[in-house]
């Protein structure tokens, strides 16, 4: 009880009992093949911009079961013959589901990076999964929020006496989260890529926004993070301002809906409509796929759902244009 109260006091705790703004429980690639098709378009644009390199590396970081890889392959982008697709996934169960033709690994090793990656690193819903450290402000000082066990064997969170060495916030926050793992991931990726870009797709927030720690289990919200420890995913929106202060500012930041639009979503949906209109009476597979595109596009661009995701891109190498 005390733990929950403590969370609430600092604005950390979120039951998610109401619909909330994150009503989506599946990721964009899992909605259907459309997302991967648009990503394939974006990869072609980057491949062209880089001068059509003979080896064009795509690193899908936190690849899950490899659904994005499958959709990209199905879209048959122009860059496919040059593409070296590396699916990095720490879960062996998920890696076992990766399609053939991709390099499926637990870590992005120095051997895979070689002299540096020419291509794109893409992380869809990875950074909000990385560990973070809650901190609270006590009498002006930032303090770690520590979890301990009380007399009734319940977990409780209390401000500790120790403070983090860095204070990457330029606002007076009561409660915040240090996202050092996300920052070090970004630093590593920007170090690994010699020409191309690093792309993060996730829910993002500003440093001054109230921190909401969300938990998920079985495709639903899962309540207090300190109850039934180890049974739920614990996530927090990515603080892009903090990443900027700790690493570097993104070259371009936009909503997922805008990014998909930039890379040809409307055209693919219009093609889908035509396929459906032409084949609706026969119910052919092509017609059904066409109709599905229309529905997928709605799910991918809905402002309160996946469309409200943020796409942050960091370009590496010299570019005359984005
Ligand atoms: C929310 S899922 C997203 C999966 C996929 N990108 C998608 O959009 O469907 C996050 C994935 O990242 C993986 N993951 C988390 N931390 C990781 C790490 N440090 N290295 C590699 N994979 C990681 C998890 O195992 C999980 O499969």
XYZ file of C-alpha atoms and ligand atoms in Angstrom:
349
model
C 0.000 0.000 0.000
C 2.696 2.374 1.040
C 4.625 1.603 -2.121
C 1.716 2.536 -4.333
C 1.136 5.723 -2.373
C 4.760 6.585 -2.716
C 4.653 6.093 -6.449
C 1.612 8.271 -6.710
C 3.211 10.958 -4.607
C 5.994 11.180 -7.143
C 3.815 10.708 -10.179
C 5.381 7.402 -11.158
C 2.580 5.019 -10.667
C 0.026 4.418 -13.334
C -2.621 1.726 -13.201
C -3.707 2.346 -16.774
C -7.211 1.322 -15.823
C -8.803 3.712 -18.284
C -8.262 3.517 -22.023
C -5.368 5.952 -21.708
C -3.335 7.229 -24.582
C -1.522 3.968 -25.150
C -4.376 1.715 -26.086
C -2.265 -0.230 -28.578
C -0.733 -3.454 -27.423
C 0.827 -4.659 -30.621
C 3.690 -3.050 -32.445
C 3.509 -1.428 -35.883
C 5.185 -4.318 -37.756
C 2.678 -6.700 -36.153
C -0.301 -4.698 -37.454
C 0.422 -6.069 -40.938
C 2.887 -5.790 -43.851
C 2.191 -2.113 -44.645
C 4.565 -0.702 -42.032
C 7.441 -2.827 -43.364
C 6.594 -1.770 -46.905
C 6.944 1.896 -45.966
C 10.185 1.150 -44.094
C 11.405 -0.601 -47.275
C 10.676 2.635 -49.206
C 12.667 4.600 -46.623
C 15.561 2.141 -46.949
C 15.568 2.621 -50.715
C 15.694 6.397 -50.266
C 18.672 6.057 -47.940
C 20.422 3.554 -50.213
C 20.080 5.965 -53.143
C 21.280 8.880 -51.021
C 24.372 6.906 -50.014
C 25.159 6.266 -53.682
C 23.778 2.703 -53.874
C 26.505 1.009 -51.792
C 27.196 -2.631 -52.707
C 26.809 -3.650 -49.070
C 23.943 -1.824 -47.401
C 23.507 -2.916 -43.791
C 20.185 -2.747 -42.005
C 20.351 -3.394 -38.266
C 16.945 -4.175 -36.783
C 17.709 -3.706 -33.078
C 15.297 -5.463 -30.710
C 13.866 -7.293 -33.709
C 11.365 -9.445 -31.788
C 10.261 -12.400 -33.931
C 11.509 -10.787 -37.169
C 8.177 -9.579 -38.532
C 9.652 -6.330 -39.838
C 12.338 -8.299 -41.709
C 9.645 -10.436 -43.348
C 7.587 -7.434 -44.462
C 10.626 -5.622 -45.835
C 11.616 -8.707 -47.848
C 8.034 -9.068 -49.139
C 8.096 -5.449 -50.342
C 11.139 -6.306 -52.536
C 12.913 -2.930 -52.258
C 15.453 -1.922 -54.924
C 18.238 -2.132 -52.332
C 17.455 -5.806 -51.568
C 20.376 -7.283 -53.576
C 22.816 -5.121 -51.564
C 21.087 -5.559 -48.239
C 22.734 -7.247 -45.281
C 19.979 -7.535 -42.679
C 21.094 -8.004 -39.079
C 18.338 -8.795 -36.575
C 19.594 -8.154 -33.033
C 17.403 -9.762 -30.412
C 18.335 -10.770 -26.897
C 15.530 -13.339 -26.501
C 16.538 -16.750 -27.858
C 12.862 -17.680 -28.256
C 12.305 -14.693 -30.530
C 15.547 -15.300 -32.431
C 14.387 -18.840 -33.201
C 11.508 -17.287 -35.169
C 13.683 -15.065 -37.349
C 13.329 -15.741 -41.073
C 16.137 -17.297 -43.069
C 18.282 -14.817 -44.924
C 18.768 -12.515 -41.946
C 21.803 -12.525 -39.676
C 20.168 -13.306 -36.352
C 22.274 -12.366 -33.323
C 22.016 -11.595 -29.631
C 24.502 -8.715 -29.766
C 25.848 -6.414 -32.438
C 29.446 -7.627 -32.228
C 32.526 -5.660 -33.357
C 32.971 -8.308 -36.112
C 29.559 -7.384 -37.541
C 30.345 -3.680 -37.321
C 33.707 -4.206 -39.052
C 35.079 -0.902 -40.358
C 31.759 0.728 -39.696
C 28.205 0.298 -40.876
C 27.023 1.883 -44.087
C 23.279 1.774 -43.821
C 20.503 2.140 -41.284
C 19.971 1.116 -37.674
C 16.302 0.911 -36.823
C 14.888 0.414 -33.337
C 11.133 0.067 -33.166
C 9.950 0.041 -29.562
C 13.355 -0.888 -28.190
C 14.408 2.172 -26.220
C 11.327 2.243 -23.989
C 12.225 -1.351 -23.050
C 15.736 -0.544 -21.882
C 16.404 -0.229 -18.141
C 15.965 3.196 -16.566
C 16.600 4.610 -13.126
C 13.889 6.526 -11.271
C 15.051 9.603 -9.394
C 13.214 12.042 -7.182
C 13.993 15.549 -6.052
C 14.305 16.023 -2.316
C 14.921 19.574 -1.071
C 16.318 20.475 -4.491
C 18.699 17.478 -4.718
C 18.243 14.610 -7.144
C 18.142 11.265 -5.310
C 17.870 7.687 -6.516
C 14.535 6.024 -5.843
C 15.354 2.673 -4.279
C 13.219 -0.384 -3.836
C 13.357 -2.218 -0.518
C 11.256 -4.734 1.415
C 9.124 -3.523 4.319
C 8.182 -5.429 7.529
C 5.204 -7.069 5.779
C 7.453 -8.362 3.006
C 5.990 -5.900 0.511
C 8.183 -3.916 -1.840
C 8.326 -0.194 -1.316
C 10.114 2.602 -3.110
C 11.914 5.267 -1.114
C 14.256 8.127 -1.901
C 17.765 7.008 -1.050
C 20.466 9.225 0.390
C 22.673 8.825 -2.694
C 22.511 11.055 -5.745
C 23.414 10.391 -9.366
C 26.645 12.013 -10.520
C 24.940 13.622 -13.468
C 21.772 15.679 -13.539
C 20.712 15.736 -17.177
C 17.593 17.765 -16.487
C 17.362 21.476 -16.849
C 13.983 21.625 -15.189
C 13.019 21.353 -11.540
C 11.318 17.977 -11.543
C 9.820 16.194 -8.568
C 10.271 12.839 -10.242
C 12.184 11.786 -13.308
C 13.906 8.832 -14.896
C 17.522 8.623 -15.952
C 17.657 6.827 -19.296
C 21.326 5.944 -19.365
C 20.902 2.632 -21.208
C 19.043 4.428 -24.004
C 21.762 7.100 -24.133
C 24.559 4.563 -24.262
C 22.723 2.562 -26.954
C 22.465 5.725 -29.058
C 26.118 6.570 -28.462
C 27.133 3.045 -29.506
C 25.011 3.116 -32.657
C 26.278 6.546 -33.695
C 29.786 5.140 -33.194
C 29.023 2.024 -35.252
C 27.521 3.784 -38.282
C 29.974 5.569 -40.563
C 27.430 6.627 -43.179
C 23.684 6.416 -42.947
C 21.268 6.947 -40.125
C 20.006 5.717 -36.788
C 16.258 5.624 -36.383
C 14.301 5.338 -33.163
C 10.560 4.789 -33.236
C 8.894 4.979 -29.864
C 6.677 6.984 -27.577
C 8.675 10.047 -26.675
C 8.289 12.738 -24.058
C 9.943 15.928 -22.987
C 11.958 16.127 -19.770
C 9.363 18.328 -18.119
C 6.422 16.013 -18.803
C 5.112 13.946 -15.899
C 6.844 10.568 -15.863
C 4.489 7.679 -16.348
C 5.922 4.245 -15.683
C 3.717 1.751 -17.501
C 3.581 -1.985 -17.113
C 2.316 -4.568 -19.591
C 1.511 -8.258 -19.393
C -0.459 -10.450 -21.797
C -1.100 -7.518 -24.167
C -2.738 -5.479 -21.414
C -1.800 -2.939 -18.774
C -0.485 -4.589 -15.625
C -0.677 -2.080 -12.753
C 1.868 -1.401 -10.030
C 5.407 -2.205 -11.188
C 6.347 -3.381 -7.696
C 3.622 -6.014 -7.476
C 4.381 -9.470 -8.952
C 7.882 -8.467 -9.873
C 9.331 -10.250 -12.880
C 5.976 -10.952 -14.512
C 5.553 -7.735 -16.513
C 7.275 -5.450 -18.968
C 8.107 -2.111 -17.374
C 8.383 0.780 -19.803
C 8.720 4.508 -19.865
C 8.477 6.993 -22.759
C 11.806 8.013 -24.261
C 12.955 11.420 -23.040
C 14.430 12.874 -26.237
C 15.588 16.042 -24.485
C 17.624 13.937 -22.079
C 19.109 11.976 -25.016
C 19.989 15.286 -26.627
C 21.754 16.550 -23.511
C 23.539 13.239 -22.861
C 24.410 12.385 -26.476
C 23.378 14.630 -29.358
C 20.296 16.233 -30.834
C 18.403 14.208 -33.424
C 18.684 15.469 -36.986
C 14.955 15.155 -37.510
C 12.026 14.392 -35.229
C 8.470 13.809 -36.395
C 5.380 11.763 -35.618
C 5.123 8.239 -36.982
C 2.101 9.349 -39.027
C 4.161 12.103 -40.723
C 7.164 9.834 -41.251
C 5.028 7.158 -42.906
C 3.461 9.816 -45.089
C 6.905 11.078 -46.089
C 7.815 7.596 -47.265
C 4.822 6.862 -49.421
C 2.031 5.638 -47.149
C -0.758 7.393 -49.071
C 0.412 6.020 -52.390
C 0.448 2.454 -51.032
C -3.004 2.917 -49.544
C -4.354 4.353 -52.830
C -2.934 1.312 -54.660
C -4.620 -0.902 -52.066
C -7.978 0.795 -52.634
C -7.736 0.228 -56.374
C -6.863 -3.455 -55.864
C -9.859 -3.825 -53.563
C -12.255 -2.064 -55.926
C -11.056 -4.163 -58.847
C -11.227 -7.477 -57.030
C -13.869 -7.006 -54.319
C -16.459 -9.075 -56.163
C -14.079 -12.027 -56.548
C -12.592 -11.711 -53.046
C -9.147 -12.473 -54.484
C -6.137 -12.513 -52.200
C -4.759 -9.375 -53.876
C -8.057 -7.570 -53.296
C -8.109 -8.597 -49.640
C -4.527 -7.432 -49.238
C -5.556 -4.128 -50.786
C -8.403 -3.697 -48.340
C -6.132 -4.639 -45.463
C -3.754 -1.799 -46.380
C -6.525 0.733 -45.801
C -7.214 -0.658 -42.325
C -3.554 -0.988 -41.430
C -2.908 2.625 -42.442
C -5.655 3.777 -40.090
C -4.105 1.871 -37.178
C -0.589 3.064 -37.978
C -1.507 6.743 -38.188
C -4.090 7.128 -35.433
C -2.914 10.090 -33.378
C -3.928 8.553 -30.037
C -2.204 5.289 -30.894
C 0.703 4.229 -33.075
C 0.526 7.383 -35.223
C 1.443 9.348 -32.095
C 4.755 7.554 -31.845
C 7.813 9.683 -32.481
C 10.391 8.899 -35.149
C 13.775 10.396 -34.262
C 16.546 10.153 -36.847
C 20.234 10.828 -36.433
C 22.114 11.103 -39.716
C 25.776 10.146 -39.867
C 28.196 11.317 -42.544
C 27.832 14.426 -44.631
C 24.503 15.098 -46.218
C 23.459 18.022 -48.327
C 19.877 17.295 -47.498
C 17.967 15.160 -45.017
C 8.538 -4.195 -27.752
S 9.530 -5.402 -28.544
C 9.621 -4.756 -30.186
C 9.908 -5.828 -31.202
C 9.956 -5.341 -32.642
N 10.961 -4.306 -32.842
C 8.600 -4.847 -33.090
O 8.486 -3.642 -33.331
O 7.672 -5.649 -33.204
C 11.162 -5.056 -27.930
C 12.145 -6.158 -28.246
O 13.451 -5.713 -27.899
C 14.161 -6.799 -27.319
N 15.228 -6.230 -26.521
C 15.135 -5.532 -25.367
N 16.344 -5.146 -24.935
C 17.224 -5.597 -25.854
C 18.637 -5.522 -25.981
N 19.362 -4.885 -25.071
N 19.230 -6.104 -27.044
C 18.480 -6.751 -27.966
N 17.151 -6.863 -27.903
C 16.523 -6.297 -26.856
C 13.099 -7.527 -26.527
O 13.484 -8.869 -26.256
C 11.893 -7.442 -27.470
O 11.843 -8.530 -28.364
